[in-house]
């Protein structure tokens, strides 16, 4: 049909001009006719001039993105799509499989097979976005096998050096050494696994919190949450269920978001943060001062903590740190100094009015946890 012709043409153009393209397969389980029409409308809404869409009956939809520069571009379109479809078809399982030319396949048949398989894999694991790019399956495997580990960095209140929280940092042990989150999260983002990684971390953290509870350690657990998860309308419900399953109060958790996660869609982000705040979790903004949010916007967000960019802890940035801490105070949040390496930094940030601090001087990794061995 017309779609196959478009795909073949786009492919030969991409080959001639050395460009990338993406084929998306979208399947939604259990739609009735009205929902199918609604899904088609939602997908059509996100299309650009150069994209084409085919409806394949029972088999869902195929979408050709003929102008994408890299995998993350296709992934972004897929996330926008996933968000709209989940919001419009609440409760239905949505699977999106992505195949990229030239990374995944170089022929129309190859792309089709790859996208089909990715879509099927996605539905098998509860829906969402999936690519079968080499690093992707390895990372997915690491999540499934629980081979990531968590390290916890303590956050102390600078006034009395009491333990206020521990921040969960995921690590991926590989034969060549330990991958820090900064090294594998870009891969997770490209292949649409950030939400899965967030969920994995939250489950492990809540396991740990449940273990600690009887011992009376009253520190909270702070977890970094991606833009992808923040944009998922089902996340608050999922979080509530996870907390209830462990019988833990919501204030066990501090959810940390980066400025870019909030800036990418301010309206939606502030709504989601309000809902999360309403559940009872604390909300932290991470790395403040990288690309600062406008102050008026900052005031509108329900923030408990604002964590300063580690660069603000150096002596030459003391005047900037002072200004940043005053801004944090003005919006009614607590200022957290990050990257404290030396005693002088600790003293200075405390004098400048920072409420809390974390960094090597205060202990790098309080505890390190891997999966407890399961009883046979």
Coordinates of C-alpha atoms in Angstrom, one line a residue:
X1 CA 0.0 0.0 0.0
X2 CA 0.8 3.7 0.2
X3 CA 2.7 3.3 3.5
X4 CA 5.1 0.7 2.1
X5 CA 5.8 3.0 -0.9
X6 CA 6.5 5.9 1.5
X7 CA 8.8 3.7 3.6
X8 CA 10.7 2.5 0.5
X9 CA 11.1 6.1 -0.8
X10 CA 12.1 7.5 2.6
X11 CA 14.6 4.7 3.0
X12 CA 16.3 5.3 -0.4
X13 CA 16.4 9.1 0.4
X14 CA 18.0 8.4 3.8
X15 CA 20.5 6.1 2.1
X16 CA 21.4 8.7 -0.5
X17 CA 21.8 11.6 2.0
X18 CA 23.3 9.6 4.9
X19 CA 20.3 10.3 7.1
X20 CA 18.4 8.3 9.8
X21 CA 14.8 7.3 10.0
X22 CA 12.6 5.5 12.4
X23 CA 9.8 3.0 12.0
X24 CA 7.4 2.8 15.0
X25 CA 4.9 0.0 15.6
X26 CA 2.1 0.9 18.0
X27 CA -0.2 -1.6 19.5
X28 CA -2.9 -1.0 22.1
X29 CA -4.5 -4.0 23.8
X30 CA -8.3 -4.3 24.0
X31 CA -9.5 -1.2 22.1
X32 CA -13.1 -0.9 21.0
X33 CA -14.0 1.1 17.8
X34 CA -14.4 4.5 19.4
X35 CA -11.1 4.0 21.2
X36 CA -9.4 3.0 17.9
X37 CA -10.6 6.3 16.3
X38 CA -9.5 8.2 19.3
X39 CA -6.0 6.6 19.2
X40 CA -5.7 7.4 15.5
X41 CA -6.6 11.1 16.3
X42 CA -4.0 11.3 19.1
X43 CA -1.3 9.8 16.9
X44 CA -2.2 12.1 13.9
X45 CA -2.0 15.0 16.3
X46 CA 1.7 14.4 17.0
X47 CA 2.7 14.0 13.3
X48 CA 4.9 16.4 11.3
X49 CA 4.6 17.0 7.6
X50 CA 7.3 14.5 6.8
X51 CA 5.8 11.6 8.8
X52 CA 3.3 9.0 7.6
X53 CA 0.9 6.8 9.4
X54 CA -0.8 3.5 8.6
X55 CA -3.7 1.8 10.4
X56 CA -3.3 -2.0 10.3
X57 CA -6.6 -3.1 11.8
X58 CA -6.1 -5.6 14.7
X59 CA -2.3 -5.1 14.3
X60 CA -2.5 -1.4 15.5
X61 CA -0.6 1.3 13.7
X62 CA 2.7 1.8 11.9
X63 CA 4.4 5.2 12.0
X64 CA 7.3 6.4 9.8
X65 CA 9.4 9.3 11.1
X66 CA 11.4 10.1 8.0
X67 CA 13.5 12.9 9.6
X68 CA 15.2 11.9 12.8
X69 CA 18.8 12.7 13.5
X70 CA 19.4 10.1 16.3
X71 CA 17.7 7.5 18.4
X72 CA 16.8 9.9 21.2
X73 CA 14.8 12.0 18.7
X74 CA 12.6 9.0 17.8
X75 CA 12.4 8.2 21.4
X76 CA 11.1 11.7 22.2
X77 CA 8.3 11.4 19.6
X78 CA 7.4 8.0 21.1
X79 CA 7.3 9.4 24.6
X80 CA 5.0 12.3 23.5
X81 CA 2.8 9.7 21.8
X82 CA 2.8 7.3 24.8
X83 CA 1.8 10.2 27.1
X84 CA -1.1 11.2 24.9
X85 CA -2.3 7.6 24.3
X86 CA -2.2 6.7 28.0
X87 CA -4.1 9.9 29.0
X88 CA -6.7 9.3 26.3
X89 CA -7.1 5.5 26.8
X90 CA -6.7 5.2 30.5
X91 CA -6.1 1.7 31.7
X92 CA -5.3 0.2 28.3
X93 CA -1.8 -1.3 27.7
X94 CA 0.1 0.7 25.1
X95 CA 3.2 -0.8 23.4
X96 CA 5.5 1.1 21.1
X97 CA 8.4 -0.6 19.3
X98 CA 11.1 1.5 17.5
X99 CA 13.4 0.4 14.7
X100 CA 16.1 2.8 13.5
X101 CA 17.8 3.0 10.1
X102 CA 20.7 2.4 9.8
X103 CA 21.5 1.2 13.4
X104 CA 18.9 -1.6 13.6
X105 CA 18.3 -2.6 10.0
X106 CA 18.9 -1.3 6.4
X107 CA 15.9 -2.8 4.5
X108 CA 12.1 -2.2 4.8
X109 CA 11.6 -5.8 5.8
X110 CA 14.4 -5.6 8.4
X111 CA 13.0 -2.5 9.9
X112 CA 9.5 -3.9 10.0
X113 CA 10.7 -7.1 11.7
X114 CA 12.7 -5.2 14.3
X115 CA 9.9 -2.8 15.1
X116 CA 7.4 -5.7 15.4
X117 CA 9.7 -7.6 17.8
X118 CA 10.4 -4.5 19.9
X119 CA 6.6 -3.8 20.1
X120 CA 5.9 -7.4 21.2
X121 CA 8.7 -7.2 23.8
X122 CA 7.2 -3.9 25.1
X123 CA 3.7 -5.4 25.6
X124 CA 5.2 -8.5 27.2
X125 CA 6.7 -6.4 29.9
X126 CA 3.6 -4.3 30.6
X127 CA 3.7 -1.7 27.8
X128 CA 5.9 1.4 27.2
X129 CA 8.6 2.0 24.6
X130 CA 11.2 -0.5 23.4
X131 CA 14.1 -0.6 21.1
X132 CA 16.3 -3.7 20.4
X133 CA 19.5 -1.7 19.9
X134 CA 22.5 -3.7 21.2
X135 CA 23.1 -1.9 24.5
X136 CA 19.3 -1.9 25.1
X137 CA 18.8 -5.6 25.6
X138 CA 21.9 -5.8 27.8
X139 CA 20.5 -3.0 30.1
X140 CA 17.0 -4.5 30.1
X141 CA 18.6 -7.8 31.1
X142 CA 20.5 -6.0 33.9
X143 CA 17.2 -4.6 35.2
X144 CA 15.4 -8.0 34.9
X145 CA 18.3 -9.9 36.6
X146 CA 18.6 -7.3 39.3
X147 CA 22.3 -6.9 38.5
X148 CA 22.3 -3.1 39.1
X149 CA 23.3 -2.2 42.6
X150 CA 22.4 0.8 44.8
X151 CA 24.8 2.9 46.8
X152 CA 23.5 5.4 49.3
X153 CA 25.0 8.8 49.9
X154 CA 24.1 10.4 53.2
X155 CA 22.5 13.9 53.4
X156 CA 23.1 15.6 56.8
X157 CA 21.5 18.6 58.3
X158 CA 24.3 21.1 58.6
X159 CA 23.1 22.6 61.9
X160 CA 23.5 19.5 64.1
X161 CA 25.0 17.0 61.6
X162 CA 22.1 14.7 62.1
X163 CA 21.4 12.2 59.2
X164 CA 18.4 13.7 57.3
X165 CA 18.2 11.4 54.3
X166 CA 20.2 9.0 52.1
X167 CA 20.3 9.5 48.3
X168 CA 20.0 6.3 46.3
X169 CA 22.5 6.1 43.4
X170 CA 22.2 3.3 40.9
X171 CA 25.4 1.6 39.6
X172 CA 25.8 -1.0 36.9
X173 CA 28.6 -3.4 37.7
X174 CA 30.2 -4.7 34.4
X175 CA 33.3 -6.7 33.7
X176 CA 35.2 -3.5 32.8
X177 CA 34.2 -1.8 36.1
X178 CA 31.4 0.0 37.7
X179 CA 29.2 2.2 35.5
X180 CA 28.0 5.4 37.2
X181 CA 24.4 6.5 36.5
X182 CA 25.8 9.3 34.3
X183 CA 27.2 6.7 32.0
X184 CA 24.3 4.4 31.5
X185 CA 21.3 6.7 31.9
X186 CA 21.8 8.2 28.4
X187 CA 21.5 4.7 27.0
X188 CA 18.4 4.0 29.1
X189 CA 16.9 7.3 27.7
X190 CA 17.7 6.4 24.1
X191 CA 16.1 3.0 24.4
X192 CA 13.1 4.1 26.4
X193 CA 14.1 2.4 29.7
X194 CA 14.2 5.3 32.0
X195 CA 10.8 4.6 33.5
X196 CA 11.8 0.9 34.0
X197 CA 15.0 2.1 35.7
X198 CA 13.1 4.5 38.0
X199 CA 10.7 1.7 38.9
X200 CA 13.5 -0.7 39.7
X201 CA 15.2 1.9 41.9
X202 CA 12.0 2.8 43.8
X203 CA 11.3 -0.9 44.5
X204 CA 14.8 -1.5 45.8
X205 CA 14.7 1.7 47.9
X206 CA 11.3 0.8 49.4
X207 CA 12.6 -2.7 50.2
X208 CA 15.5 -1.1 52.1
X209 CA 13.2 1.4 53.8
X210 CA 11.1 -1.5 55.1
X211 CA 14.2 -3.3 56.4
X212 CA 15.3 -0.1 58.2
X213 CA 12.0 0.8 59.7
X214 CA 12.1 -1.5 62.7
X215 CA 15.6 -0.2 63.6
X216 CA 14.3 3.3 64.1
X217 CA 16.7 5.0 61.7
X218 CA 14.4 7.9 60.7
X219 CA 16.3 9.1 57.6
X220 CA 14.3 9.5 54.4
X221 CA 15.2 8.1 51.1
X222 CA 15.9 10.4 48.2
X223 CA 15.5 9.0 44.6
X224 CA 16.2 10.6 41.3
X225 CA 13.2 10.5 39.0
X226 CA 13.3 11.0 35.2
X227 CA 11.3 13.4 33.0
X228 CA 9.8 10.3 31.4
X229 CA 8.3 9.1 34.7
X230 CA 7.2 12.6 35.7
X231 CA 5.2 12.8 32.4
X232 CA 3.5 9.5 33.0
X233 CA -0.1 10.2 34.3
X234 CA -0.2 6.7 36.0
X235 CA 3.0 7.3 38.1
X236 CA 1.3 8.7 41.2
X237 CA -1.1 5.7 41.4
X238 CA 1.8 3.3 40.9
X239 CA 3.8 5.0 43.6
X240 CA 0.9 4.9 46.0
X241 CA 0.5 1.2 45.4
X242 CA 4.2 0.6 45.9
X243 CA 4.2 2.4 49.3
X244 CA 1.0 0.6 50.4
X245 CA 2.4 -2.8 49.5
X246 CA 5.4 -2.1 51.9
X247 CA 3.1 -0.3 54.5
X248 CA 5.4 2.7 54.3
X249 CA 4.3 6.3 54.8
X250 CA 4.7 8.5 51.7
X251 CA 7.1 10.9 53.6
X252 CA 9.7 8.1 53.6
X253 CA 10.5 9.3 50.1
X254 CA 12.0 12.5 48.6
X255 CA 11.6 12.5 44.8
X256 CA 14.3 14.5 43.0
X257 CA 13.8 16.0 39.6
X258 CA 16.3 17.9 37.4
X259 CA 15.4 21.4 36.1
X260 CA 15.3 20.2 32.5
X261 CA 12.6 17.6 33.4
X262 CA 10.4 20.4 34.7
X263 CA 11.3 22.9 32.1
X264 CA 10.5 20.6 29.1
X265 CA 6.8 21.0 29.9
X266 CA 6.2 23.3 32.8
X267 CA 2.4 23.1 32.9
X268 CA 2.2 19.3 33.0
X269 CA 5.2 19.0 35.3
X270 CA 3.7 21.4 37.9
X271 CA 0.4 19.5 37.8
X272 CA 2.2 16.1 38.3
X273 CA 4.3 17.6 41.1
X274 CA 1.2 18.9 42.9
X275 CA -0.4 15.4 42.7
X276 CA 2.8 13.7 44.1
X277 CA 3.1 16.3 46.8
X278 CA -0.6 15.6 47.7
X279 CA 0.4 11.9 48.2
X280 CA 2.7 13.1 50.9
X281 CA 6.2 12.6 49.3
X282 CA 8.7 15.4 49.5
X283 CA 9.8 17.1 46.3
X284 CA 13.4 18.2 45.6
X285 CA 14.8 20.1 42.6
X286 CA 18.2 18.8 41.7
X287 CA 21.3 20.8 40.4
X288 CA 19.7 24.2 40.8
X289 CA 21.7 26.9 39.0
X290 CA 22.5 24.9 35.9
X291 CA 19.8 26.4 33.7
X292 CA 17.8 28.1 36.4
X293 CA 14.0 28.1 36.3
X294 CA 12.5 31.7 36.3
X295 CA 11.9 32.7 40.0
X296 CA 8.2 33.2 39.4
X297 CA 7.9 29.6 38.1
X298 CA 10.0 28.3 41.0
X299 CA 7.5 29.8 43.4
X300 CA 4.7 27.9 41.7
X301 CA 6.3 24.5 42.3
X302 CA 5.7 22.6 45.5
X303 CA 9.3 22.2 46.4
X304 CA 10.6 21.0 49.8
X305 CA 14.3 20.9 48.9
X306 CA 16.4 22.7 46.3
X307 CA 19.8 21.0 45.7
X308 CA 22.5 23.4 44.6
X309 CA 24.8 22.6 41.6
X310 CA 28.1 21.3 43.1
X311 CA 29.9 24.1 41.4
X312 CA 28.3 26.5 43.9
X313 CA 30.3 24.9 46.7
X314 CA 33.7 26.2 45.4
X315 CA 35.2 29.3 47.1
X316 CA 35.2 31.4 43.9
X317 CA 31.4 30.9 43.6
X318 CA 30.6 31.9 47.2
X319 CA 28.8 35.1 46.2
X320 CA 26.7 33.1 43.7
X321 CA 26.0 30.4 46.4
X322 CA 24.8 33.2 48.8
X323 CA 22.4 34.5 46.1
X324 CA 21.2 31.0 45.3
X325 CA 20.5 30.2 48.9
X326 CA 18.6 33.4 49.4
X327 CA 16.5 32.5 46.4
X328 CA 15.8 29.1 47.8
X329 CA 14.8 30.6 51.1
X330 CA 12.5 33.1 49.3
X331 CA 10.5 30.3 47.7
X332 CA 10.2 28.6 51.0
X333 CA 12.4 25.5 50.4
X334 CA 15.5 24.1 52.1
X335 CA 18.9 24.6 50.4
X336 CA 21.0 21.5 50.0
X337 CA 24.8 22.0 49.3
X338 CA 26.1 19.3 47.1
X339 CA 29.7 18.3 46.3
X340 CA 31.2 19.1 49.7
X341 CA 34.7 17.8 49.4
X342 CA 36.6 19.8 52.1
X343 CA 36.0 21.1 55.6
X344 CA 36.3 24.7 54.4
X345 CA 33.4 24.1 51.9
X346 CA 31.3 22.6 54.6
X347 CA 31.9 25.5 57.0
X348 CA 31.3 28.1 54.3
X349 CA 28.1 26.7 53.0
X350 CA 26.8 26.4 56.5
X351 CA 27.7 30.1 57.1
X352 CA 26.0 31.1 53.9
X353 CA 22.8 29.5 55.2
X354 CA 22.6 26.1 53.5
X355 CA 20.3 23.8 55.5
X356 CA 21.6 20.4 54.4
X357 CA 24.8 19.1 52.8
X358 CA 26.2 16.0 51.0
X359 CA 29.6 15.1 49.6
X360 CA 32.8 13.2 50.2
X361 CA 33.6 15.1 53.4
X362 CA 30.4 13.8 54.9
X363 CA 30.8 10.2 53.7
X364 CA 30.6 8.9 50.2
X365 CA 28.6 5.7 50.5
X366 CA 27.0 5.1 53.8
X367 CA 25.9 1.6 52.7
X368 CA 26.0 -0.4 49.6
X369 CA 23.3 -2.9 48.8
X370 CA 23.0 -5.5 46.2
X371 CA 20.1 -8.0 45.8
X372 CA 19.7 -10.1 49.0
X373 CA 20.2 -13.8 48.0
X374 CA 16.8 -15.4 47.5
X375 CA 16.0 -18.4 49.6
X376 CA 15.8 -21.5 47.4

